[in-house]
Coordinates of C-alpha atoms and ligand atoms in Angstrom, one line a residue:
M27 CA 0.0 0.0 0.0
S28 CA 1.3 3.5 -0.8
K29 CA 2.5 5.7 2.0
Y30 CA -0.2 8.3 1.4
L31 CA -3.0 5.7 1.5
S32 CA -1.8 4.1 4.7
I33 CA -1.5 7.5 6.4
T34 CA -5.0 8.4 5.3
L35 CA -6.4 5.1 6.4
S36 CA -4.9 5.2 9.8
L37 CA -6.1 8.8 10.3
L38 CA -9.5 7.5 9.5
L39 CA -9.3 4.8 12.2
I40 CA -8.1 7.2 14.8
L41 CA -10.8 9.7 14.0
S42 CA -13.7 7.3 13.4
C43 CA -15.4 8.3 16.7
S44 CA -15.3 12.0 16.0
D45 CA -16.7 14.1 13.3
G46 CA -14.1 13.5 10.6
A47 CA -15.6 16.1 8.2
D48 CA -12.9 18.7 8.8
T49 CA -10.0 16.3 8.8
V50 CA -9.4 16.2 5.1
T51 CA -8.8 19.1 2.8
E52 CA -9.2 19.8 -0.9
Q53 CA -5.4 19.5 -1.2
D54 CA -5.6 16.0 0.3
A55 CA -8.2 15.0 -2.3
K56 CA -5.9 16.4 -5.1
D57 CA -2.9 14.5 -3.7
F58 CA -4.9 11.4 -3.5
L59 CA -6.1 11.7 -7.1
A60 CA -2.5 12.3 -8.2
E61 CA -1.4 9.2 -6.4
V62 CA -4.1 7.1 -8.0
E63 CA -3.1 8.5 -11.4
E64 CA 0.6 7.7 -10.9
K65 CA -0.2 4.2 -9.7
A66 CA -2.5 3.5 -12.7
K67 CA 0.2 4.7 -15.1
T68 CA 2.9 2.6 -13.7
E69 CA 1.1 -0.5 -12.6
G70 CA -1.9 -0.6 -15.0
P71 CA 0.2 -1.9 -18.0
V72 CA 1.6 -4.8 -15.9
Y73 CA -1.9 -5.9 -14.8
S74 CA -3.1 -5.6 -18.4
S75 CA -0.3 -7.9 -19.6
A76 CA -1.2 -10.5 -17.0
F77 CA -4.8 -10.5 -18.2
W78 CA -3.7 -10.5 -21.9
I79 CA -1.7 -13.7 -21.1
Q80 CA -4.8 -15.1 -19.3
S81 CA -6.9 -14.8 -22.4
N82 CA -4.3 -15.6 -25.0
F83 CA -2.7 -18.6 -23.4
I84 CA -5.2 -20.6 -21.3
T85 CA -3.1 -22.7 -19.1
Y86 CA -3.2 -23.7 -15.4
D87 CA -0.4 -21.2 -14.6
S88 CA -1.7 -18.3 -16.7
Q89 CA -5.0 -18.6 -14.8
K90 CA -3.3 -18.7 -11.5
V91 CA -1.2 -15.6 -12.2
A92 CA -4.2 -13.8 -13.5
A93 CA -6.4 -14.7 -10.5
D94 CA -3.7 -13.4 -8.2
F95 CA -3.3 -10.1 -10.1
S96 CA -7.1 -9.8 -10.2
K97 CA -7.3 -10.2 -6.4
R98 CA -4.5 -7.8 -5.6
G99 CA -5.8 -5.2 -8.1
T100 CA -9.3 -5.4 -6.8
L101 CA -8.2 -5.1 -3.1
E102 CA -6.2 -2.0 -4.0
A103 CA -9.1 -0.5 -6.0
L104 CA -11.4 -1.1 -3.0
E105 CA -9.0 0.6 -0.7
Q106 CA -8.9 3.5 -3.1
A107 CA -12.7 3.6 -3.2
R108 CA -12.7 3.7 0.6
T109 CA -10.3 6.6 0.7
A110 CA -12.2 8.4 -2.0
S111 CA -15.3 8.3 0.2
T112 CA -13.4 10.2 2.9
F113 CA -13.7 13.3 0.7
D114 CA -17.5 13.0 0.3
D115 CA -18.2 16.1 2.4
L116 CA -15.7 18.4 0.7
D117 CA -16.7 21.1 -1.7
L118 CA -14.6 20.2 -4.7
D119 CA -14.5 21.2 -8.4
A120 CA -16.7 19.2 -10.7
S121 CA -13.8 17.4 -12.3
D122 CA -12.3 16.2 -9.0
R123 CA -15.7 15.2 -7.7
R124 CA -16.3 13.2 -10.9
A125 CA -13.0 11.5 -10.6
L126 CA -13.6 10.5 -7.0
N127 CA -17.0 9.1 -7.9
I128 CA -15.6 7.0 -10.6
I129 CA -13.0 5.6 -8.1
K130 CA -15.8 4.9 -5.7
N131 CA -18.3 3.3 -8.1
G132 CA -16.4 2.0 -11.1
F133 CA -16.7 -1.7 -10.2
V134 CA -18.4 -4.6 -12.0
M135 CA -18.1 -7.5 -9.7
P136 CA -16.6 -6.3 -6.4
P137 CA -15.9 -8.5 -3.5
P138 CA -16.0 -7.0 0.0
L139 CA -12.6 -5.6 1.2
D140 CA -11.6 -8.9 2.6
D141 CA -8.6 -11.0 1.6
E142 CA -10.3 -14.3 1.6
L143 CA -13.4 -13.3 -0.3
A144 CA -11.4 -11.3 -2.8
G145 CA -9.3 -14.4 -3.5
E146 CA -12.4 -16.6 -3.8
M147 CA -14.0 -14.1 -6.2
A148 CA -10.9 -13.7 -8.3
S149 CA -10.6 -17.5 -8.7
I150 CA -14.2 -18.0 -9.6
M151 CA -14.1 -15.2 -12.2
T152 CA -11.0 -16.5 -13.8
E153 CA -12.3 -20.0 -13.8
L154 CA -15.7 -19.1 -15.4
E155 CA -13.9 -17.1 -18.1
S156 CA -11.6 -20.0 -18.9
M157 CA -14.4 -22.5 -18.8
Y158 CA -16.1 -20.5 -21.6
G159 CA -12.9 -19.8 -23.5
S160 CA -11.8 -23.5 -23.6
G161 CA -15.3 -24.9 -23.7
S162 CA -16.0 -27.8 -25.9
H163 CA -18.4 -30.7 -26.0
C164 CA -18.0 -34.3 -27.3
F165 CA -21.0 -36.4 -28.4
A166 CA -18.6 -39.3 -28.7
E167 CA -14.9 -39.8 -28.3
D168 CA -14.0 -38.6 -31.7
D169 CA -16.9 -36.2 -32.2
C170 CA -15.9 -33.1 -30.3
Y171 CA -16.7 -29.4 -31.0
D172 CA -15.5 -26.1 -29.7
L173 CA -17.5 -22.9 -30.0
E174 CA -16.2 -22.0 -33.5
A175 CA -16.9 -25.5 -34.8
F176 CA -20.5 -25.4 -33.4
E177 CA -20.9 -21.9 -34.8
N178 CA -19.9 -23.1 -38.2
I179 CA -22.9 -25.4 -38.2
I180 CA -25.4 -22.9 -36.7
D181 CA -24.3 -20.1 -39.0
N182 CA -24.5 -22.2 -42.2
S183 CA -26.5 -25.4 -41.9
R184 CA -30.1 -25.7 -43.0
S185 CA -30.6 -29.1 -41.5
P186 CA -32.9 -28.8 -38.5
D187 CA -31.5 -31.9 -36.9
E188 CA -27.9 -30.8 -37.3
L189 CA -28.8 -27.4 -36.1
L190 CA -30.5 -28.7 -33.0
K191 CA -27.6 -30.9 -32.2
A192 CA -25.1 -28.1 -32.4
W193 CA -27.4 -25.7 -30.5
S194 CA -27.9 -28.1 -27.6
G195 CA -24.3 -29.3 -27.7
W196 CA -22.8 -25.9 -27.0
R197 CA -25.2 -25.3 -24.1
E198 CA -23.7 -28.3 -22.3
I199 CA -20.8 -26.0 -21.3
G200 CA -23.1 -23.8 -19.2
K201 CA -24.2 -26.5 -16.8
P202 CA -21.0 -26.7 -14.6
M203 CA -20.9 -22.9 -14.3
K204 CA -24.2 -22.5 -12.4
A205 CA -23.0 -23.1 -8.8
K206 CA -19.9 -21.0 -9.3
Y207 CA -21.8 -18.2 -10.9
L208 CA -24.3 -18.1 -8.0
R209 CA -21.5 -18.0 -5.4
M210 CA -19.8 -15.2 -7.4
V211 CA -23.1 -13.2 -7.4
D212 CA -23.4 -13.8 -3.6
I213 CA -20.0 -12.3 -2.9
G214 CA -20.5 -9.5 -5.5
N215 CA -23.7 -8.4 -3.8
Q216 CA -21.9 -8.2 -0.5
G217 CA -19.2 -6.2 -2.1
A218 CA -21.7 -3.8 -3.8
Q219 CA -23.4 -3.3 -0.5
D220 CA -20.2 -2.5 1.2
L221 CA -19.7 0.2 -1.4
G222 CA -23.0 1.7 -0.4
F223 CA -25.3 0.2 -3.1
D224 CA -28.4 -1.9 -2.6
G225 CA -26.6 -4.7 -4.5
L226 CA -25.0 -5.4 -7.9
S227 CA -28.0 -4.2 -9.9
D228 CA -28.0 -0.9 -8.2
L229 CA -24.2 -0.7 -8.7
W230 CA -24.4 -1.5 -12.5
F231 CA -27.2 0.9 -13.3
S232 CA -25.7 3.7 -11.2
Q233 CA -22.9 4.3 -13.7
Y234 CA -24.9 6.4 -16.1
D235 CA -24.9 9.9 -14.6
M236 CA -28.4 9.6 -13.4
P237 CA -30.2 7.6 -10.7
A238 CA -30.4 3.9 -11.4
S239 CA -34.2 3.9 -11.5
E240 CA -34.2 6.8 -14.0
F241 CA -31.7 5.0 -16.3
S242 CA -33.8 1.9 -16.2
E243 CA -36.9 3.8 -17.2
T244 CA -35.0 5.5 -20.0
V245 CA -33.9 2.2 -21.6
D246 CA -37.4 0.8 -21.3
R247 CA -39.0 3.9 -22.7
V248 CA -36.8 3.9 -25.8
Y249 CA -37.6 0.3 -26.4
E250 CA -41.3 1.1 -26.5
D251 CA -40.6 3.2 -29.6
L252 CA -38.5 0.5 -31.3
K253 CA -40.9 -2.4 -30.5
P254 CA -43.3 -2.0 -33.5
L255 CA -40.3 -2.2 -35.9
Y256 CA -38.9 -5.4 -34.2
E257 CA -42.4 -7.0 -34.0
A258 CA -42.9 -6.4 -37.7
L259 CA -39.6 -7.9 -38.5
Q260 CA -40.2 -11.0 -36.3
C261 CA -43.5 -11.5 -37.9
H262 CA -42.1 -11.4 -41.4
V263 CA -39.1 -13.6 -40.7
R264 CA -41.3 -16.2 -38.9
A265 CA -43.6 -16.4 -41.9
E266 CA -40.6 -16.9 -44.3
L267 CA -39.0 -19.5 -42.0
N268 CA -42.4 -21.3 -41.8
D269 CA -42.4 -21.3 -45.7
F270 CA -38.9 -22.7 -45.8
Y271 CA -39.0 -25.3 -43.0
G272 CA -42.7 -26.1 -42.6
D273 CA -44.8 -26.4 -39.5
E274 CA -42.9 -29.2 -38.0
V275 CA -39.8 -27.0 -37.4
V276 CA -41.4 -23.6 -37.0
E277 CA -45.0 -22.6 -36.9
N278 CA -46.4 -19.4 -38.3
E279 CA -47.4 -18.1 -34.9
G280 CA -45.8 -17.6 -31.5
S281 CA -42.1 -17.5 -30.8
I282 CA -39.4 -18.7 -33.3
P283 CA -37.2 -21.7 -32.1
A284 CA -33.7 -20.3 -31.5
H285 CA -31.7 -22.9 -33.5
I286 CA -32.8 -21.9 -37.0
L287 CA -31.9 -18.2 -36.9
G288 CA -28.3 -18.4 -38.1
N289 CA -26.6 -17.4 -34.9
M290 CA -25.7 -19.4 -31.8
W291 CA -27.6 -17.0 -29.6
A292 CA -30.2 -15.8 -32.2
Q293 CA -28.8 -12.3 -31.6
S294 CA -28.2 -11.6 -35.2
W295 CA -30.2 -13.2 -38.0
A296 CA -28.1 -11.9 -40.9
N297 CA -27.1 -15.4 -41.9
I298 CA -30.6 -16.2 -42.9
Y299 CA -31.0 -13.2 -45.0
D300 CA -31.6 -15.4 -48.1
I301 CA -34.6 -16.9 -46.3
A302 CA -35.9 -13.7 -44.9
Y303 CA -35.8 -11.8 -48.2
Q304 CA -36.8 -13.8 -51.2
E305 CA -38.3 -11.1 -53.5
E306 CA -37.6 -11.5 -57.2
S307 CA -36.6 -8.0 -57.9
T308 CA -33.7 -6.1 -59.5
G309 CA -30.9 -5.0 -57.2
K310 CA -29.3 -7.0 -54.5
P311 CA -26.9 -6.1 -51.7
I312 CA -23.2 -6.5 -52.3
N313 CA -22.0 -9.8 -50.8
I314 CA -18.9 -8.8 -48.8
T315 CA -18.1 -12.4 -47.9
K316 CA -17.8 -13.2 -51.6
V317 CA -15.7 -10.1 -52.2
I318 CA -13.3 -11.1 -49.4
E319 CA -13.1 -14.6 -50.9
D320 CA -12.7 -13.5 -54.5
K321 CA -10.0 -11.0 -53.7
G322 CA -8.3 -13.6 -51.5
L323 CA -8.0 -11.1 -48.7
T324 CA -6.0 -12.1 -45.6
E325 CA -7.2 -11.5 -42.1
I326 CA -4.6 -8.7 -41.7
E327 CA -5.7 -7.1 -45.0
M328 CA -9.3 -7.0 -43.6
V329 CA -8.0 -5.1 -40.6
E330 CA -6.0 -2.7 -42.8
I331 CA -9.1 -1.9 -44.8
S332 CA -11.0 -1.1 -41.6
E333 CA -8.0 1.0 -40.4
D334 CA -8.1 2.9 -43.7
F335 CA -11.6 4.0 -42.9
F336 CA -10.6 5.5 -39.6
L337 CA -7.5 7.2 -41.2
S338 CA -9.8 8.7 -43.8
L339 CA -11.5 10.5 -40.9
G340 CA -8.2 11.9 -39.6
F341 CA -7.3 9.3 -36.9
E342 CA -3.6 8.5 -36.4
P343 CA -2.4 5.2 -37.9
L344 CA -2.2 2.1 -35.7
S345 CA 1.2 1.6 -34.1
D346 CA 3.7 -1.0 -35.1
T347 CA 3.1 -2.8 -31.8
F348 CA -0.6 -3.0 -32.6
W349 CA 0.3 -5.2 -35.6
E350 CA 3.0 -7.1 -33.8
R351 CA 1.1 -7.9 -30.6
S352 CA -2.5 -8.3 -31.6
L353 CA -4.0 -11.7 -32.2
F354 CA -5.8 -12.0 -35.6
I355 CA -5.9 -15.7 -36.3
K356 CA -7.0 -18.5 -34.1
P357 CA -3.9 -20.4 -32.9
V358 CA -4.0 -24.2 -33.4
D359 CA -1.7 -25.1 -30.6
R360 CA -3.2 -23.4 -27.5
G361 CA -6.5 -22.3 -25.9
V362 CA -7.5 -18.7 -26.3
V363 CA -10.7 -16.8 -25.5
C364 CA -11.7 -16.2 -29.1
H365 CA -14.5 -13.8 -28.2
A366 CA -13.3 -10.6 -29.9
S367 CA -12.0 -7.8 -27.7
A368 CA -9.9 -4.6 -27.8
W369 CA -7.2 -3.9 -25.3
D370 CA -5.8 -0.7 -23.9
I371 CA -2.6 -2.1 -22.5
D372 CA -0.6 1.1 -22.3
S373 CA -2.0 3.9 -24.5
A374 CA 0.7 6.4 -23.4
N375 CA 3.2 4.1 -25.2
Q376 CA 0.7 3.3 -28.0
D377 CA 0.3 -0.3 -26.9
L378 CA -3.2 -1.0 -28.1
R379 CA -4.3 -4.4 -29.4
I380 CA -7.1 -6.5 -30.6
K381 CA -7.7 -10.2 -29.9
M382 CA -9.9 -11.9 -32.4
C383 CA -10.1 -15.2 -34.3
I384 CA -11.0 -13.7 -37.6
D385 CA -13.1 -15.6 -40.1
K386 CA -13.0 -14.3 -43.6
N387 CA -16.6 -13.2 -43.9
E388 CA -18.9 -10.1 -43.7
E389 CA -19.8 -10.6 -40.1
D390 CA -16.1 -10.5 -39.0
F391 CA -15.4 -7.6 -41.3
S392 CA -18.0 -5.7 -39.3
T393 CA -16.6 -7.0 -36.0
I394 CA -13.1 -5.7 -37.0
H395 CA -14.6 -2.3 -37.4
H396 CA -16.3 -2.7 -34.0
E397 CA -13.0 -3.6 -32.3
L398 CA -11.1 -0.8 -34.1
G399 CA -13.7 1.6 -32.8
H400 CA -12.6 0.7 -29.3
I401 CA -8.9 1.1 -30.3
F402 CA -9.5 4.6 -31.8
Y403 CA -11.5 5.6 -28.8
Y404 CA -8.5 4.7 -26.6
Q405 CA -6.3 6.7 -29.0
A406 CA -8.6 9.7 -28.8
Y407 CA -8.7 10.0 -25.0
K408 CA -5.2 8.9 -24.2
D409 CA -4.3 12.4 -22.9
Q410 CA -7.1 12.4 -20.3
P411 CA -6.2 11.5 -16.8
V412 CA -6.3 7.7 -16.5
V413 CA -9.5 7.8 -14.4
F414 CA -11.3 9.5 -17.3
Q415 CA -9.9 7.1 -19.9
R416 CA -13.2 5.4 -20.5
G417 CA -16.2 5.8 -22.8
A418 CA -18.6 8.7 -22.0
N419 CA -20.6 5.7 -20.9
D420 CA -19.9 2.1 -21.8
G421 CA -22.5 2.2 -24.6
F422 CA -20.5 5.0 -26.3
H423 CA -17.5 2.7 -26.4
E424 CA -19.5 0.0 -28.1
A425 CA -21.0 2.4 -30.7
V426 CA -17.9 3.8 -32.4
G427 CA -16.9 1.0 -34.7
D428 CA -20.6 0.2 -35.4
L429 CA -21.1 3.8 -36.4
L430 CA -18.6 3.3 -39.2
T431 CA -20.3 0.1 -40.4
L432 CA -23.4 2.3 -41.1
S433 CA -21.3 4.0 -43.6
I434 CA -20.4 0.8 -45.5
T435 CA -22.8 1.8 -48.3
P436 CA -22.7 0.6 -51.9
N437 CA -20.9 3.9 -52.9
Y438 CA -18.3 3.3 -50.2
L439 CA -17.8 -0.3 -51.4
E440 CA -17.3 1.0 -54.9
Q441 CA -14.8 3.6 -53.7
I442 CA -12.6 0.9 -52.0
G443 CA -12.8 -1.5 -54.9
F444 CA -15.2 -4.0 -53.4
A445 CA -17.9 -3.4 -56.1
T446 CA -18.1 -2.2 -59.7
S447 CA -20.2 0.8 -60.4
E448 CA -22.8 -1.5 -61.9
E449 CA -22.9 -3.6 -58.8
A450 CA -23.1 -0.5 -56.6
E451 CA -26.0 0.9 -58.7
S452 CA -27.8 -2.4 -58.6
A453 CA -27.5 -2.5 -54.8
K454 CA -28.8 1.0 -54.4
Q455 CA -31.8 0.2 -56.5
N456 CA -33.1 -2.1 -53.9
E457 CA -33.2 -0.3 -50.6
V458 CA -35.4 -2.8 -48.9
A459 CA -32.9 -5.6 -49.5
F460 CA -30.1 -3.5 -48.1
L461 CA -32.1 -2.4 -45.0
M462 CA -33.4 -5.9 -44.5
K463 CA -29.9 -7.3 -44.3
K464 CA -28.8 -4.6 -41.8
A465 CA -32.0 -4.9 -39.7
L466 CA -31.5 -8.6 -39.4
D467 CA -28.4 -7.7 -37.4
S468 CA -29.1 -4.4 -35.8
V469 CA -32.9 -4.3 -35.2
V470 CA -32.8 -8.0 -34.1
A471 CA -30.1 -7.1 -31.5
T472 CA -32.3 -4.5 -29.6
P473 CA -34.6 -6.8 -27.6
W474 CA -31.8 -9.2 -27.0
T475 CA -29.4 -6.6 -25.7
L476 CA -32.2 -5.3 -23.5
M477 CA -33.3 -8.7 -22.0
L478 CA -29.9 -10.1 -21.1
D479 CA -29.3 -7.7 -18.2
K480 CA -32.9 -8.0 -17.1
W481 CA -32.2 -11.7 -16.5
R482 CA -28.9 -10.9 -14.8
M483 CA -30.5 -8.3 -12.5
A484 CA -33.2 -10.7 -11.5
V485 CA -30.4 -13.1 -10.4
F486 CA -28.5 -10.3 -8.7
N487 CA -31.7 -9.3 -6.8
G488 CA -32.3 -12.8 -5.6
D489 CA -35.7 -12.8 -7.3
L490 CA -35.3 -16.4 -8.5
S491 CA -34.7 -19.7 -6.8
D492 CA -31.9 -21.8 -8.3
D493 CA -34.2 -24.0 -10.3
E494 CA -36.0 -21.0 -11.8
L495 CA -32.9 -19.4 -13.3
N496 CA -33.0 -21.1 -16.7
D497 CA -36.7 -21.0 -17.1
Y498 CA -36.7 -17.3 -16.4
W499 CA -34.0 -16.8 -19.1
W500 CA -36.4 -18.4 -21.6
E501 CA -39.4 -16.5 -20.3
L502 CA -37.5 -13.2 -21.0
R503 CA -36.3 -14.4 -24.4
E504 CA -39.9 -15.2 -25.4
K505 CA -41.2 -12.0 -24.0
Y506 CA -38.7 -9.6 -25.6
Q507 CA -37.5 -11.5 -28.7
G508 CA -40.3 -13.8 -29.6
V509 CA -37.6 -16.5 -29.6
K510 CA -38.0 -19.8 -27.7
A511 CA -35.9 -22.8 -26.8
P512 CA -36.1 -25.5 -29.5
N513 CA -36.4 -28.3 -27.0
D514 CA -37.2 -28.9 -23.4
R515 CA -34.3 -27.7 -21.4
P516 CA -32.7 -30.2 -18.9
A517 CA -33.2 -29.5 -15.2
D518 CA -29.5 -28.7 -14.8
A519 CA -29.2 -26.4 -17.8
F520 CA -27.7 -23.0 -17.3
D521 CA -28.1 -21.6 -20.8
P522 CA -27.0 -18.1 -20.0
G523 CA -23.5 -19.5 -19.2
A524 CA -23.2 -20.4 -22.9
K525 CA -23.1 -16.7 -23.8
Y526 CA -19.6 -15.1 -23.2
H527 CA -20.7 -12.0 -21.3
V528 CA -22.4 -14.0 -18.5
P529 CA -19.3 -16.0 -17.4
G530 CA -17.1 -13.1 -18.6
N531 CA -19.1 -10.6 -16.4
T532 CA -19.4 -8.0 -19.2
P533 CA -22.4 -5.8 -18.6
Y534 CA -24.7 -6.0 -21.7
T535 CA -26.9 -3.0 -21.6
R536 CA -23.9 -1.2 -23.2
Y537 CA -24.7 -3.0 -26.5
Y538 CA -28.3 -1.9 -26.3
L539 CA -27.2 1.7 -25.8
A540 CA -24.7 1.3 -28.6
R541 CA -27.4 0.1 -31.0
I542 CA -29.4 3.2 -30.4
L543 CA -26.6 5.7 -30.1
Q544 CA -24.9 4.7 -33.4
Y545 CA -28.0 5.8 -35.3
Q546 CA -28.2 9.1 -33.4
F547 CA -24.5 9.7 -34.2
H548 CA -25.0 8.7 -37.8
E549 CA -28.0 10.9 -38.4
S550 CA -26.4 13.9 -36.9
L551 CA -23.0 13.5 -38.6
C552 CA -24.8 13.0 -42.0
E553 CA -26.6 16.3 -41.3
Q554 CA -23.3 18.0 -40.3
I555 CA -21.7 17.0 -43.6
G556 CA -24.6 18.3 -45.5
F557 CA -26.0 15.0 -46.7
D558 CA -29.6 15.2 -47.5
G559 CA -30.6 11.8 -49.1
P560 CA -31.9 8.7 -47.3
L561 CA -29.9 7.9 -44.1
H562 CA -28.8 4.5 -45.3
E563 CA -27.1 6.0 -48.4
C564 CA -25.0 8.4 -46.3
S565 CA -21.3 7.6 -45.7
I566 CA -19.0 9.6 -43.6
Y567 CA -16.0 7.9 -45.3
N568 CA -13.2 10.4 -46.1
N569 CA -15.0 13.3 -44.5
E570 CA -12.9 15.5 -42.2
V571 CA -15.9 17.4 -40.8
A572 CA -17.4 14.1 -39.6
G573 CA -14.0 12.9 -38.3
D574 CA -13.3 16.1 -36.4
S575 CA -16.8 16.1 -34.9
L576 CA -16.5 12.5 -33.8
R577 CA -13.0 12.9 -32.4
A578 CA -13.9 16.0 -30.4
M579 CA -16.5 13.9 -28.6
L580 CA -14.3 10.8 -28.2
S581 CA -11.4 12.8 -26.8
L582 CA -13.5 13.8 -23.8
G583 CA -13.4 10.2 -22.6
Q584 CA -15.4 10.0 -19.4
S585 CA -14.4 13.5 -18.2
K586 CA -18.0 14.8 -18.6
P587 CA -21.4 13.3 -18.1
W588 CA -22.4 11.3 -21.2
Q589 CA -25.2 13.7 -21.8
D590 CA -22.6 16.4 -22.3
A591 CA -20.7 14.2 -24.7
L592 CA -23.8 13.4 -26.6
E593 CA -24.6 17.1 -26.9
N594 CA -21.1 17.7 -28.0
I595 CA -21.6 15.5 -31.0
I596 CA -25.3 15.7 -31.9
G597 CA -26.5 18.8 -30.1
T598 CA -29.1 17.1 -27.9
R599 CA -28.8 15.3 -24.6
E600 CA -31.4 12.5 -24.8
L601 CA -31.1 8.9 -25.7
S602 CA -33.7 8.4 -28.5
G603 CA -34.8 5.7 -30.9
T604 CA -36.0 8.2 -33.5
S605 CA -32.8 8.1 -35.6
M606 CA -33.0 4.3 -35.8
L607 CA -36.6 4.5 -36.8
N608 CA -35.8 7.1 -39.4
Y609 CA -33.1 4.9 -40.9
Y610 CA -35.4 1.9 -41.2
A611 CA -38.5 3.8 -42.2
P612 CA -38.6 2.4 -45.8
L613 CA -38.2 -1.1 -44.5
K614 CA -40.9 -0.6 -41.9
E615 CA -43.3 0.5 -44.6
W616 CA -42.5 -2.5 -46.7
L617 CA -42.8 -4.9 -43.7
D618 CA -46.2 -3.5 -42.8
E619 CA -47.4 -4.1 -46.3
K620 CA -46.1 -7.7 -46.3
N621 CA -47.5 -8.4 -42.9
Q622 CA -51.0 -7.5 -43.9
G623 CA -53.2 -10.5 -43.4
R624 CA -50.6 -12.2 -41.2
S625 CA -51.3 -12.5 -37.5
C626 CA -48.3 -10.8 -35.9
G627 CA -47.1 -10.9 -32.3
W628 CA -46.5 -13.9 -30.1
Ligands
LIG723 O1 -19.1 -8.7 -27.5 C1 -19.2 -8.0 -28.4 C2 -17.9 -7.4 -29.1 C3 -16.8 -7.2 -28.2 S1 -17.1 -5.8 -27.1 C4 -17.4 -8.4 -30.1 N1 -20.4 -7.7 -29.0 C5 -21.6 -8.2 -28.4 C6 -21.7 -9.7 -28.6 O2 -20.9 -10.3 -29.3 O3 -22.6 -10.3 -28.0 C7 -20.6 -6.9 -30.2 C8 -22.1 -7.0 -30.4 C9 -22.7 -7.5 -29.2
LIG724 ZN1 -17.1 -4.0 -28.1

């Protein structure tokens, strides 16, 4: 423990019976913040390296070292949080007050400030992550699949039996996680309460510059606006799937079974675009997967193309160490957590990396943009104090790369040599096809990204008994997504464990926010650059005005409330679904027409 911290803590102990309000000064707070800053700068990169090794080389030892770093880092952060609280009654400037609040509240899964519980928590968290990362299931001795092998089936097969086998097989990995997950939640709730929150739910939703209840109302209110669009899409896709597979696999009413939607979690349905949109009409979207194949692009070239987009907006090129130290290709000789991620190891020294097992297809081309969005956000706020080196809120961080994918228009694809002018023209002629493809990813994600944390919060709040956990997951999936389990789930199933962010403890509402924010950013930037056609035809590629406007917001990091950051880039302070609805308006009109005579809803 640092000298300053130990002095402050012992002072606290001595003075705990008296009114301590006068014992700390504004200067003490500033010294403390400087100390935290210095520590983060010197120690942060070492911790990051330990966690990088944990995810990139899953071995007994790498997990042991990571759990130890995790425990020590958390205990230190909890001590800092405690010290930060001693300045609660001081009248400080807004920036120092904000920094102290982040130090006090910026936790995801805190144990209490207790050596043993912190150790137990760190071990469970490390173990859950590695159970997911190295998860595989064997149907027979020589019939084993890891996630990527299962996904290969779910994403491409059209055989209901094969799909069901892969879908159920991957979910086997969730079962042994259940007891560990519940123990972790138990310790986490104690930790959150020690920090002054009602529990983990309160802690998670208190990180949005407004009271938790208000934030919760905001996300629900916005979804009410988006719901008619999603319901129209679900109705249409269900009808087309019913046509394709017949009543035995999917009925034309109620929820859609989750195994036939072209994604392991049914969170994006883009892989069944050919089923969802079968109109015989001129004009079809450009098939990026085919372009990647035809051009024989390597994984690294895919990343370079994405980087070029950012450079066209005026961002600095990626560093040599980004290219040397990132992981782009799934290694054959060791276990890694393949779930894509972006790492700020040491932004002061340009050590930023991505870790991804890239497949050469359109989906991963988008995900590369997503990951580079994180990287260029890190780059933009690297001169902020470390405590503010975060997204305006976590949804902003998730929205940056996705924002660029909204600019992957036929014209852009022509500009970068992915399409001839005839192909681009043809794609533009059929806006419904283009929007359908996009909506199968983006609109489909909205109820899913909303429901996941609703499940998690019910668990955090202790609303469910152990044997209700899985059923409640499916209750929410039906309620929000109109998607159901394709078979009776076994009594010991723990299906949420088969989704990375649950064992990985990554809050998920961030992706919901990102879905909405990216359209708000897009609509506003398109207006700022003087574009006045339909939103889906606008591309900010190569536009300095858009780049400057985006960077001005990104460079704020978390130094200001997110509402200020939003105002900085789009001029208004409210989260709103209107931009997304505007973007998809032509599709909604088409869906409403197609759905006439169908009985929608579930
Ligand atoms: O986890 C991610 C990114 C890394 S932050 C690949 N995403 C969510 C998911 O895969 O479930 C991006 C979209 C939603
Ligand atoms: Zn992300």
